[in-house]
Amino acid sequence: MSIDTAKGVLGDATIAELETGLRGTVVRPGDPAYDQARAVWNAAHDKHPALVVRCAGTADVIRAVEFARSQDLLVAVRGGAHSIAGFSTCEGGIVIDLSAMKGAVVDPVRRRVVAQAGMTWGDLDHETQAFGLAVTGGLVSSTGVSGFTLGGGVGWLLRRHGLASDNLTAAEVVTADGRVVRADARENPELYWALRGGGGNFGVVTSLEFELHPVGPQVLAGLIFYPADQARQVITGWRELTGAMPDELTTLINLTTAPPLPFLPEEVHGTRILALAGMYAGAPEDGEAAVAPLRTLGTPVADLMGPMPYLGMQSLLDPLWTAGAHNYFTSAFIEPSDDAVDAVLRHHAMSPTPFSELHLHQLGGAFARVPADATAFSQRDAGVLCNVIARSADGTGFDEHVAWARAARQEIAGHGRGTMYVNFTGDAAEDRVRASYPDAVHERLVRVKDAYDPTNMFRLNQNIRPSGAS
């Protein structure tokens, strides 16, 4: 059976030739596995690719890239498949699916791990915690390691050990012309610089090497819930505390709606609430003094901060972020002035659904000490990352929810420089990507794009357009 693509028709013989060169499999429309193969975590993106190539290793990735180039197919690269902005799927093109590539090799002596690009943070944490080691990972364990890292990587170890991308020591990349290159501080150093914060622009990353750090297995972590009528005093009090917090402690404020969970009093279920989350990345007993002031910012509704396994904290939010809902995430780097707090509180009060949230993620510490030109991630002097999240379980009212998130982000971003976290831009908008990099950084990224992907084959990302592309 031939397949229509956005560029033409693929015949059976052409597809069969692709299949014979793979150790993995090809899934096409009409196959029993097609609907499952094309689905991504974020149900807001319901696309129908012409082919899904489930790669078993780097050789399959090379073959898929060569095939896509020869047939002039639109290319989507899938790792963990969260696909917040829809980049890991496409209409009428080819999905290069890395999700079966889940191997990892941990070197506990050198404190390094080499992870294949299909791993999620749950997969990788499982491997590294066997040795009492970790690297900054996602706040939801189903997040893909590769996409998270290439856009920066904000997590609970940020203030102690920096971004995930700050800890990336090397990567294997299949380029647009089918070459396999290593990028590290010595070999292809400009590509290495660009991979750390420049997104998935420069090729298919098939494995990543990280520096690891002693973390866990027990940490002091969890949530403290405050009622919404105390939100202003809690946020402003938290803001004053952040300047003196030790680097081991990373915190986040989530303005949300109280879920109907047994650890919260029944009378607050369904009401607006503030959750102060945090993790101390040292010995739990040493963290008690650091988190004590967080307990006195108001009158807590529930205090769930205490010793727990690091793996428990890494998966604590998973039940709230299951696959199949419609999601829209956008963001702004801001300074938490009184006016910024006013804007955040106002938009929280206007949120149209219990699943709409605003996060204020504390920065600083090791994150801020990385030299501005060391990586492509450039917002080192920001005080807070504000994430604005709209979510609908079944898509009902989703357009309204997205409109709320965009309006909230637009106003809140005015309390910073207008820049955003490239993993959470909400839309594939090149002007927003351009605004999020200083001129010199963007020009350098374009030069790297010109060198490794001059035709913009890998454009389903927060795109850095090569100089020769229209």
Tab-separated table of C-alpha atoms in Angstrom:
chain	number	residue	atom	x	y	z
A	1	MET	CA	0.000	0.000	0.000
A	2	SER	CA	1.420	3.378	-0.978
A	3	ILE	CA	1.370	6.226	1.535
A	4	ASP	CA	0.594	9.863	0.862
A	5	THR	CA	3.020	12.301	2.466
A	6	ALA	CA	3.103	16.071	2.581
A	7	LYS	CA	5.587	15.934	-0.331
A	8	GLY	CA	4.266	13.078	-2.452
A	9	VAL	CA	3.674	9.328	-2.387
A	10	LEU	CA	5.810	6.570	-0.891
A	11	GLY	CA	5.394	3.209	-2.593
A	12	ASP	CA	5.560	-0.218	-0.982
A	13	ALA	CA	8.968	-0.965	-2.478
A	14	THR	CA	10.434	2.249	-1.110
A	15	ILE	CA	9.143	1.542	2.398
A	16	ALA	CA	10.264	-2.092	2.201
A	17	GLU	CA	13.764	-0.910	1.337
A	18	LEU	CA	13.757	1.266	4.442
A	19	GLU	CA	12.581	-1.633	6.605
A	20	THR	CA	15.268	-4.019	5.408
A	21	GLY	CA	17.937	-1.618	6.637
A	22	LEU	CA	16.544	-1.411	10.182
A	23	ARG	CA	16.857	-3.428	13.355
A	24	GLY	CA	13.808	-1.573	14.636
A	25	THR	CA	10.402	-1.343	12.982
A	26	VAL	CA	8.352	0.899	10.708
A	27	VAL	CA	4.754	1.692	11.637
A	28	ARG	CA	2.505	3.100	8.922
A	29	PRO	CA	-1.135	4.204	8.672
A	30	GLY	CA	-3.432	1.203	8.815
A	31	ASP	CA	-1.098	-0.893	10.966
A	32	PRO	CA	-2.665	-2.126	14.228
A	33	ALA	CA	-0.027	-0.247	16.222
A	34	TYR	CA	-0.345	3.016	14.297
A	35	ASP	CA	-2.620	4.981	16.633
A	36	GLN	CA	-0.501	4.046	19.621
A	37	ALA	CA	2.706	4.803	17.739
A	38	ARG	CA	1.591	8.263	16.630
A	39	ALA	CA	0.245	9.326	20.043
A	40	VAL	CA	2.191	11.696	22.276
A	41	TRP	CA	1.765	12.559	25.963
A	42	ASN	CA	0.199	15.925	25.123
A	43	ALA	CA	-3.124	15.133	23.461
A	44	ALA	CA	-3.396	18.728	22.203
A	45	HIS	CA	-1.325	17.515	19.241
A	46	ASP	CA	-3.173	14.888	17.211
A	47	LYS	CA	-1.039	14.407	14.109
A	48	HIS	CA	-0.874	11.697	11.453
A	49	PRO	CA	2.687	11.044	10.310
A	50	ALA	CA	3.262	9.050	7.134
A	51	LEU	CA	5.721	6.784	8.964
A	52	VAL	CA	6.925	6.176	12.491
A	53	VAL	CA	10.382	4.619	12.584
A	54	ARG	CA	10.953	2.953	15.942
A	55	CYS	CA	14.727	2.952	16.145
A	56	ALA	CA	16.626	0.225	17.993
A	57	GLY	CA	19.960	2.051	17.927
A	58	THR	CA	22.131	4.674	16.285
A	59	ALA	CA	22.373	2.743	12.999
A	60	ASP	CA	18.586	2.905	12.675
A	61	VAL	CA	18.671	6.646	13.282
A	62	ILE	CA	21.238	7.089	10.509
A	63	ARG	CA	19.058	5.046	8.164
A	64	ALA	CA	15.939	7.041	9.058
A	65	VAL	CA	17.705	10.382	8.539
A	66	GLU	CA	19.077	9.265	5.174
A	67	PHE	CA	15.643	8.060	4.113
A	68	ALA	CA	13.950	11.283	5.191
A	69	ARG	CA	16.511	13.308	3.255
A	70	SER	CA	16.204	11.185	0.120
A	71	GLN	CA	12.375	11.453	0.169
A	72	ASP	CA	12.307	15.105	1.275
A	73	LEU	CA	10.153	14.275	4.313
A	74	LEU	CA	9.332	16.517	7.230
A	75	VAL	CA	11.174	15.109	10.265
A	76	ALA	CA	9.998	14.933	13.868
A	77	VAL	CA	12.322	13.484	16.511
A	78	ARG	CA	10.747	11.776	19.527
A	79	GLY	CA	12.430	10.980	22.811
A	80	GLY	CA	10.153	10.982	25.854
A	81	ALA	CA	7.194	12.205	23.733
A	82	HIS	CA	5.870	14.823	26.155
A	83	SER	CA	5.710	17.104	23.123
A	84	ILE	CA	4.581	20.217	24.976
A	85	ALA	CA	4.695	22.296	21.788
A	86	GLY	CA	3.993	19.362	19.452
A	87	PHE	CA	7.485	18.904	18.084
A	88	SER	CA	7.721	15.111	18.462
A	89	THR	CA	5.009	14.420	15.926
A	90	CYS	CA	4.061	15.764	12.506
A	91	GLU	CA	1.483	15.627	9.740
A	92	GLY	CA	2.504	13.623	6.680
A	93	GLY	CA	6.168	13.312	7.591
A	94	ILE	CA	8.405	10.851	9.410
A	95	VAL	CA	8.725	10.445	13.170
A	96	ILE	CA	12.153	9.198	14.222
A	97	ASP	CA	11.134	7.519	17.463
A	98	LEU	CA	13.971	6.923	19.945
A	99	SER	CA	11.782	5.679	22.798
A	100	ALA	CA	13.071	2.096	22.576
A	101	MET	CA	16.658	3.306	23.066
A	102	LYS	CA	16.815	3.106	26.858
A	103	GLY	CA	20.292	1.816	27.619
A	104	ALA	CA	22.483	3.446	30.266
A	105	VAL	CA	26.000	2.797	31.528
A	106	VAL	CA	26.914	4.260	34.921
A	107	ASP	CA	30.554	4.722	35.916
A	108	PRO	CA	30.357	5.311	39.682
A	109	VAL	CA	34.099	5.919	40.004
A	110	ARG	CA	34.255	8.710	37.414
A	111	ARG	CA	30.687	9.747	38.311
A	112	ARG	CA	29.529	9.656	34.743
A	113	VAL	CA	26.570	8.109	32.957
A	114	VAL	CA	26.030	7.564	29.241
A	115	ALA	CA	22.297	7.473	28.555
A	116	GLN	CA	20.538	6.675	25.304
A	117	ALA	CA	18.160	9.370	24.109
A	118	GLY	CA	14.942	7.383	24.581
A	119	MET	CA	15.261	7.341	28.358
A	120	THR	CA	12.893	9.209	30.622
A	121	TRP	CA	14.029	10.703	33.897
A	122	GLY	CA	12.357	7.845	35.724
A	123	ASP	CA	14.513	5.433	33.720
A	124	LEU	CA	17.739	7.345	34.296
A	125	ASP	CA	17.165	8.087	37.983
A	126	HIS	CA	16.551	4.377	38.537
A	127	GLU	CA	19.977	3.568	37.100
A	128	THR	CA	21.989	6.311	38.802
A	129	GLN	CA	20.346	6.039	42.235
A	130	ALA	CA	21.573	2.457	42.454
A	131	PHE	CA	24.941	4.124	43.092
A	132	GLY	CA	23.631	7.066	45.157
A	133	LEU	CA	24.185	9.437	42.228
A	134	ALA	CA	21.998	11.819	40.231
A	135	VAL	CA	21.956	14.728	37.809
A	136	THR	CA	19.361	17.486	37.531
A	137	GLY	CA	16.224	15.871	36.112
A	138	GLY	CA	12.637	16.720	35.294
A	139	LEU	CA	9.939	17.371	37.890
A	140	VAL	CA	7.778	14.641	36.310
A	141	SER	CA	9.537	11.318	35.850
A	142	SER	CA	7.977	10.591	32.433
A	143	THR	CA	9.808	13.596	30.944
A	144	GLY	CA	12.308	12.634	28.254
A	145	VAL	CA	15.973	13.067	29.161
A	146	SER	CA	17.065	14.345	25.755
A	147	GLY	CA	14.586	17.132	25.001
A	148	PHE	CA	14.659	18.336	28.602
A	149	THR	CA	18.448	18.621	28.542
A	150	LEU	CA	18.803	20.221	25.115
A	151	GLY	CA	16.521	23.091	26.156
A	152	GLY	CA	18.300	23.641	29.490
A	153	GLY	CA	16.747	21.365	32.105
A	154	VAL	CA	15.270	22.961	35.259
A	155	GLY	CA	14.827	20.634	38.247
A	156	TRP	CA	15.289	20.109	41.974
A	157	LEU	CA	19.107	20.016	41.777
A	158	LEU	CA	19.362	23.293	39.858
A	159	ARG	CA	20.727	25.457	42.675
A	160	ARG	CA	23.149	22.789	43.900
A	161	HIS	CA	24.376	21.380	40.580
A	162	GLY	CA	23.016	23.609	37.807
A	163	LEU	CA	20.848	22.728	34.831
A	164	ALA	CA	20.842	19.303	33.238
A	165	SER	CA	22.613	20.894	30.273
A	166	ASP	CA	25.304	22.314	32.561
A	167	ASN	CA	26.137	18.719	33.498
A	168	LEU	CA	26.180	17.429	29.917
A	169	THR	CA	29.772	16.400	29.219
A	170	ALA	CA	29.319	14.879	25.755
A	171	ALA	CA	26.697	13.850	23.211
A	172	GLU	CA	26.518	11.595	20.173
A	173	VAL	CA	24.682	13.278	17.296
A	174	VAL	CA	23.461	12.088	13.907
A	175	THR	CA	23.653	15.113	11.634
A	176	ALA	CA	21.426	16.026	8.703
A	177	ASP	CA	23.858	14.421	6.232
A	178	GLY	CA	23.842	11.116	8.146
A	179	ARG	CA	27.204	11.489	9.880
A	180	VAL	CA	27.707	10.470	13.503
A	181	VAL	CA	29.700	13.011	15.468
A	182	ARG	CA	30.730	13.358	19.083
A	183	ALA	CA	30.318	16.751	20.686
A	184	ASP	CA	32.283	17.621	23.794
A	185	ALA	CA	34.678	20.295	25.020
A	186	ARG	CA	37.401	19.130	22.607
A	187	GLU	CA	35.606	17.519	19.684
A	188	ASN	CA	33.096	19.688	17.828
A	189	PRO	CA	33.143	22.198	20.708
A	190	GLU	CA	30.802	24.693	19.023
A	191	LEU	CA	28.169	22.004	18.589
A	192	TYR	CA	28.678	21.016	22.221
A	193	TRP	CA	28.135	24.625	23.289
A	194	ALA	CA	24.966	24.872	21.176
A	195	LEU	CA	23.455	21.604	22.443
A	196	ARG	CA	23.429	22.986	25.981
A	197	GLY	CA	20.382	25.219	25.702
A	198	GLY	CA	19.962	25.554	21.929
A	199	GLY	CA	17.220	22.944	21.679
A	200	GLY	CA	17.001	20.066	19.215
A	201	ASN	CA	18.151	22.148	16.276
A	202	PHE	CA	21.373	20.532	15.191
A	203	GLY	CA	20.760	16.825	14.622
A	204	VAL	CA	19.363	13.739	16.318
A	205	VAL	CA	21.038	13.266	19.687
A	206	THR	CA	21.303	9.518	20.236
A	207	SER	CA	23.155	9.441	23.556
A	208	LEU	CA	24.123	11.883	26.273
A	209	GLU	CA	26.937	11.729	28.820
A	210	PHE	CA	26.362	13.483	32.153
A	211	GLU	CA	28.441	14.311	35.182
A	212	LEU	CA	26.785	12.776	38.254
A	213	HIS	CA	26.698	13.926	41.864
A	214	PRO	CA	26.132	12.222	45.217
A	215	VAL	CA	22.414	12.658	45.965
A	216	GLY	CA	20.145	10.611	48.204
A	217	PRO	CA	18.997	7.976	48.531
A	218	GLN	CA	17.126	10.012	51.195
A	219	VAL	CA	16.528	13.754	50.858
A	220	LEU	CA	14.493	16.318	52.755
A	221	ALA	CA	11.693	17.293	50.391
A	222	GLY	CA	7.990	17.684	49.861
A	223	LEU	CA	5.158	20.210	49.915
A	224	ILE	CA	3.736	22.784	52.300
A	225	PHE	CA	0.219	23.976	51.437
A	226	TYR	CA	-1.105	27.451	52.283
A	227	PRO	CA	-4.595	28.869	51.689
A	228	ALA	CA	-5.030	31.317	48.807
A	229	ASP	CA	-5.887	34.224	51.119
A	230	GLN	CA	-2.320	34.001	52.475
A	231	ALA	CA	-0.712	33.803	49.028
A	232	ARG	CA	0.659	37.338	48.973
A	233	GLN	CA	2.357	37.105	52.352
A	234	VAL	CA	3.713	33.643	51.561
A	235	ILE	CA	5.163	34.702	48.202
A	236	THR	CA	6.691	37.913	49.507
A	237	GLY	CA	8.062	36.112	52.556
A	238	TRP	CA	9.498	33.392	50.345
A	239	ARG	CA	11.033	36.062	48.118
A	240	GLU	CA	12.865	37.534	51.110
A	241	LEU	CA	14.131	34.115	52.198
A	242	THR	CA	15.536	33.088	48.828
A	243	GLY	CA	18.551	35.373	49.041
A	244	ALA	CA	19.851	33.557	52.115
A	245	MET	CA	18.898	29.991	51.195
A	246	PRO	CA	21.773	27.510	50.871
A	247	ASP	CA	22.485	26.177	47.395
A	248	GLU	CA	21.365	22.729	48.511
A	249	LEU	CA	17.776	23.988	48.738
A	250	THR	CA	15.707	24.583	45.589
A	251	THR	CA	12.099	25.723	45.985
A	252	LEU	CA	9.053	26.336	43.833
A	253	ILE	CA	5.717	28.014	44.494
A	254	ASN	CA	2.712	26.576	42.694
A	255	LEU	CA	-0.519	28.584	42.601
A	256	THR	CA	-3.099	25.930	41.841
A	257	THR	CA	-6.389	24.382	42.968
A	258	ALA	CA	-6.445	21.904	45.826
A	259	PRO	CA	-6.980	18.368	44.522
A	260	PRO	CA	-9.312	16.003	46.399
A	261	LEU	CA	-6.487	14.115	48.090
A	262	PRO	CA	-6.626	12.638	51.606
A	263	PHE	CA	-3.698	14.624	52.970
A	264	LEU	CA	-5.601	17.899	52.424
A	265	PRO	CA	-8.604	18.884	54.584
A	266	GLU	CA	-11.850	18.209	52.759
A	267	GLU	CA	-12.982	21.808	53.155
A	268	VAL	CA	-10.157	23.068	50.860
A	269	HIS	CA	-10.783	20.541	48.071
A	270	GLY	CA	-11.527	22.408	44.853
A	271	THR	CA	-10.439	25.801	46.230
A	272	ARG	CA	-7.489	27.869	45.098
A	273	ILE	CA	-4.392	27.089	47.078
A	274	LEU	CA	-0.652	27.701	47.180
A	275	ALA	CA	1.774	24.785	47.323
A	276	LEU	CA	5.353	25.525	48.321
A	277	ALA	CA	7.531	22.655	47.097
A	278	GLY	CA	11.196	22.147	47.761
A	279	MET	CA	14.089	19.754	48.063
A	280	TYR	CA	17.282	19.934	50.102
A	281	ALA	CA	20.019	18.135	48.160
A	282	GLY	CA	22.187	17.281	51.155
A	283	ALA	CA	21.786	15.150	54.259
A	284	PRO	CA	18.153	15.398	55.428
A	285	GLU	CA	19.161	16.247	58.980
A	286	ASP	CA	21.206	19.195	57.696
A	287	GLY	CA	18.222	20.541	55.799
A	288	GLU	CA	15.848	20.957	58.730
A	289	ALA	CA	17.179	24.402	59.612
A	290	ALA	CA	17.044	25.486	55.962
A	291	VAL	CA	13.391	24.551	55.448
A	292	ALA	CA	12.156	25.664	58.898
A	293	PRO	CA	11.419	29.273	57.786
A	294	LEU	CA	9.246	27.956	54.940
A	295	ARG	CA	6.892	26.524	57.542
A	296	THR	CA	6.242	29.901	59.152
A	297	LEU	CA	5.336	32.014	56.119
A	298	GLY	CA	1.670	31.663	57.040
A	299	THR	CA	-0.619	29.094	58.604
A	300	PRO	CA	-0.171	25.866	56.643
A	301	VAL	CA	-3.159	23.828	55.558
A	302	ALA	CA	-0.874	20.782	55.393
A	303	ASP	CA	2.872	20.281	55.898
A	304	LEU	CA	4.225	17.322	53.922
A	305	MET	CA	7.894	18.358	54.008
A	306	GLY	CA	10.124	15.634	55.427
A	307	PRO	CA	12.630	12.893	54.654
A	308	MET	CA	11.785	10.833	51.588
A	309	PRO	CA	13.618	8.886	48.883
A	310	TYR	CA	15.034	11.033	46.101
A	311	LEU	CA	13.198	8.762	43.663
A	312	GLY	CA	9.999	9.550	45.558
A	313	MET	CA	10.468	13.281	45.118
A	314	GLN	CA	11.290	12.829	41.443
A	315	SER	CA	7.976	11.037	40.889
A	316	LEU	CA	5.861	12.872	43.491
A	317	LEU	CA	3.911	14.862	40.897
A	318	ASP	CA	3.442	12.017	38.403
A	319	PRO	CA	-0.178	11.189	39.370
A	320	LEU	CA	-1.203	14.742	38.444
A	321	TRP	CA	0.506	14.664	35.048
A	322	THR	CA	-0.626	11.531	33.295
A	323	ALA	CA	-0.733	11.198	29.510
A	324	GLY	CA	-3.762	12.051	27.394
A	325	ALA	CA	-4.737	15.524	28.591
A	326	HIS	CA	-4.490	18.706	26.509
A	327	ASN	CA	-1.603	20.853	27.770
A	328	TYR	CA	-0.195	24.288	27.058
A	329	PHE	CA	2.936	25.537	28.837
A	330	THR	CA	4.475	28.972	28.465
A	331	SER	CA	6.983	30.884	30.583
A	332	ALA	CA	8.852	34.059	31.446
A	333	PHE	CA	12.038	34.842	33.338
A	334	ILE	CA	11.150	37.584	35.814
A	335	GLU	CA	12.155	39.416	38.943
A	336	PRO	CA	9.514	38.855	41.673
A	337	SER	CA	8.767	42.508	42.433
A	338	ASP	CA	5.577	43.550	44.205
A	339	ASP	CA	4.046	44.398	40.826
A	340	ALA	CA	5.032	40.991	39.457
A	341	VAL	CA	3.444	39.300	42.463
A	342	ASP	CA	0.274	41.343	41.870
A	343	ALA	CA	0.150	40.133	38.256
A	344	VAL	CA	0.666	36.498	39.250
A	345	LEU	CA	-2.063	36.639	41.901
A	346	ARG	CA	-4.483	38.397	39.583
A	347	HIS	CA	-4.110	35.807	36.848
A	348	HIS	CA	-4.351	32.953	39.318
A	349	ALA	CA	-7.684	34.373	40.475
A	350	MET	CA	-8.803	34.472	36.814
A	351	SER	CA	-7.699	30.943	35.950
A	352	PRO	CA	-10.535	29.169	34.136
A	353	THR	CA	-9.972	25.585	35.296
A	354	PRO	CA	-8.713	23.679	38.370
A	355	PHE	CA	-5.884	22.404	36.160
A	356	SER	CA	-4.502	25.890	35.431
A	357	GLU	CA	-1.348	26.686	37.370
A	358	LEU	CA	1.348	29.320	37.771
A	359	HIS	CA	4.762	28.194	39.007
A	360	LEU	CA	7.425	30.456	40.462
A	361	HIS	CA	10.656	28.469	40.260
A	362	GLN	CA	13.596	29.715	42.329
A	363	LEU	CA	16.845	30.159	40.400
A	364	GLY	CA	20.297	31.288	41.549
A	365	GLY	CA	22.991	29.185	43.200
A	366	ALA	CA	25.036	26.977	40.877
A	367	PHE	CA	22.708	27.882	38.003
A	368	ALA	CA	23.741	31.536	38.246
A	369	ARG	CA	27.463	30.872	38.583
A	370	VAL	CA	27.847	29.324	35.128
A	371	PRO	CA	29.516	31.929	32.873
A	372	ALA	CA	27.044	33.465	30.438
A	373	ASP	CA	29.063	32.373	27.394
A	374	ALA	CA	29.735	28.806	28.584
A	375	THR	CA	26.492	27.421	27.151
A	376	ALA	CA	23.733	28.543	24.815
A	377	PHE	CA	21.392	28.887	27.801
A	378	SER	CA	21.623	32.599	28.491
A	379	GLN	CA	19.269	33.674	31.305
A	380	ARG	CA	21.710	33.239	34.190
A	381	ASP	CA	20.907	36.493	35.981
A	382	ALA	CA	17.148	35.927	36.282
A	383	GLY	CA	15.716	35.518	39.770
A	384	VAL	CA	12.635	33.442	39.021
A	385	LEU	CA	11.238	31.343	36.177
A	386	CYS	CA	7.455	31.725	35.967
A	387	ASN	CA	5.723	28.847	34.193
A	388	VAL	CA	2.097	29.318	33.137
A	389	ILE	CA	0.239	26.064	32.570
A	390	ALA	CA	-3.178	25.429	31.034
A	391	ARG	CA	-4.548	21.898	31.038
A	392	SER	CA	-7.813	20.235	30.074
A	393	ALA	CA	-8.367	16.559	30.813
A	394	ASP	CA	-10.371	15.950	27.628
A	395	GLY	CA	-9.902	19.120	25.589
A	396	THR	CA	-13.110	20.792	26.779
A	397	GLY	CA	-12.629	24.564	26.857
A	398	PHE	CA	-8.970	24.204	25.925
A	399	ASP	CA	-8.892	27.249	23.624
A	400	GLU	CA	-10.184	29.399	26.487
A	401	HIS	CA	-7.569	27.956	28.811
A	402	VAL	CA	-4.792	28.694	26.310
A	403	ALA	CA	-6.030	32.277	25.892
A	404	TRP	CA	-5.798	32.714	29.669
A	405	ALA	CA	-2.244	31.353	29.721
A	406	ARG	CA	-1.103	33.595	26.871
A	407	ALA	CA	-2.587	36.692	28.490
A	408	ALA	CA	-1.036	35.806	31.832
A	409	ARG	CA	2.359	35.224	30.291
A	410	GLN	CA	2.231	38.485	28.324
A	411	GLU	CA	1.614	40.582	31.422
A	412	ILE	CA	3.935	38.682	33.744
A	413	ALA	CA	6.783	38.782	31.199
A	414	GLY	CA	6.691	42.571	31.460
A	415	HIS	CA	8.348	42.176	34.866
A	416	GLY	CA	11.455	40.755	33.238
A	417	ARG	CA	13.207	41.151	29.895
A	418	GLY	CA	10.528	39.371	27.878
A	419	THR	CA	12.577	36.188	27.600
A	420	MET	CA	11.259	32.665	28.100
A	421	TYR	CA	12.473	29.149	28.780
A	422	VAL	CA	12.817	27.515	25.369
A	423	ASN	CA	11.381	24.221	26.652
A	424	PHE	CA	8.189	26.096	27.591
A	425	THR	CA	7.411	28.616	24.862
A	426	GLY	CA	3.883	27.352	24.258
A	427	ASP	CA	3.999	27.834	20.497
A	428	ALA	CA	6.431	27.321	17.651
A	429	ALA	CA	7.048	31.043	17.372
A	430	GLU	CA	10.459	32.005	16.022
A	431	ASP	CA	10.161	35.591	17.211
A	432	ARG	CA	9.861	34.379	20.806
A	433	VAL	CA	12.817	32.069	20.389
A	434	ARG	CA	14.811	34.924	18.900
A	435	ALA	CA	13.893	37.186	21.826
A	436	SER	CA	15.077	34.580	24.311
A	437	TYR	CA	18.705	34.674	23.176
A	438	PRO	CA	20.995	37.711	23.294
A	439	ASP	CA	22.094	38.857	19.851
A	440	ALA	CA	25.592	37.401	20.112
A	441	VAL	CA	24.257	34.046	21.314
A	442	HIS	CA	21.668	33.841	18.543
A	443	GLU	CA	24.255	34.714	15.892
A	444	ARG	CA	26.535	31.985	17.243
A	445	LEU	CA	23.662	29.478	17.193
A	446	VAL	CA	22.958	30.362	13.561
A	447	ARG	CA	26.590	29.652	12.684
A	448	VAL	CA	26.338	26.225	14.322
A	449	LYS	CA	23.066	25.579	12.491
A	450	ASP	CA	24.730	26.556	9.219
A	451	ALA	CA	27.535	24.072	9.885
A	452	TYR	CA	25.418	21.057	10.900
A	453	ASP	CA	21.935	21.583	9.403
A	454	PRO	CA	22.158	24.204	6.641
A	455	THR	CA	18.836	23.184	5.026
A	456	ASN	CA	16.907	23.266	8.314
A	457	MET	CA	15.986	19.600	8.100
A	458	PHE	CA	15.534	19.590	11.887
A	459	ARG	CA	13.062	22.430	12.193
A	460	LEU	CA	10.400	20.922	14.434
A	461	ASN	CA	11.836	22.573	17.527
A	462	GLN	CA	12.119	26.099	18.856
A	463	ASN	CA	13.842	26.788	15.623
A	464	ILE	CA	17.140	28.494	14.961
A	465	ARG	CA	16.809	29.188	11.269
A	466	PRO	CA	20.033	28.776	9.252
A	467	SER	CA	21.198	31.829	7.380
A	468	GLY	CA	20.455	30.320	3.965
A	469	ALA	CA	16.901	29.109	4.741
A	470	SER	CA	13.879	31.060	3.582
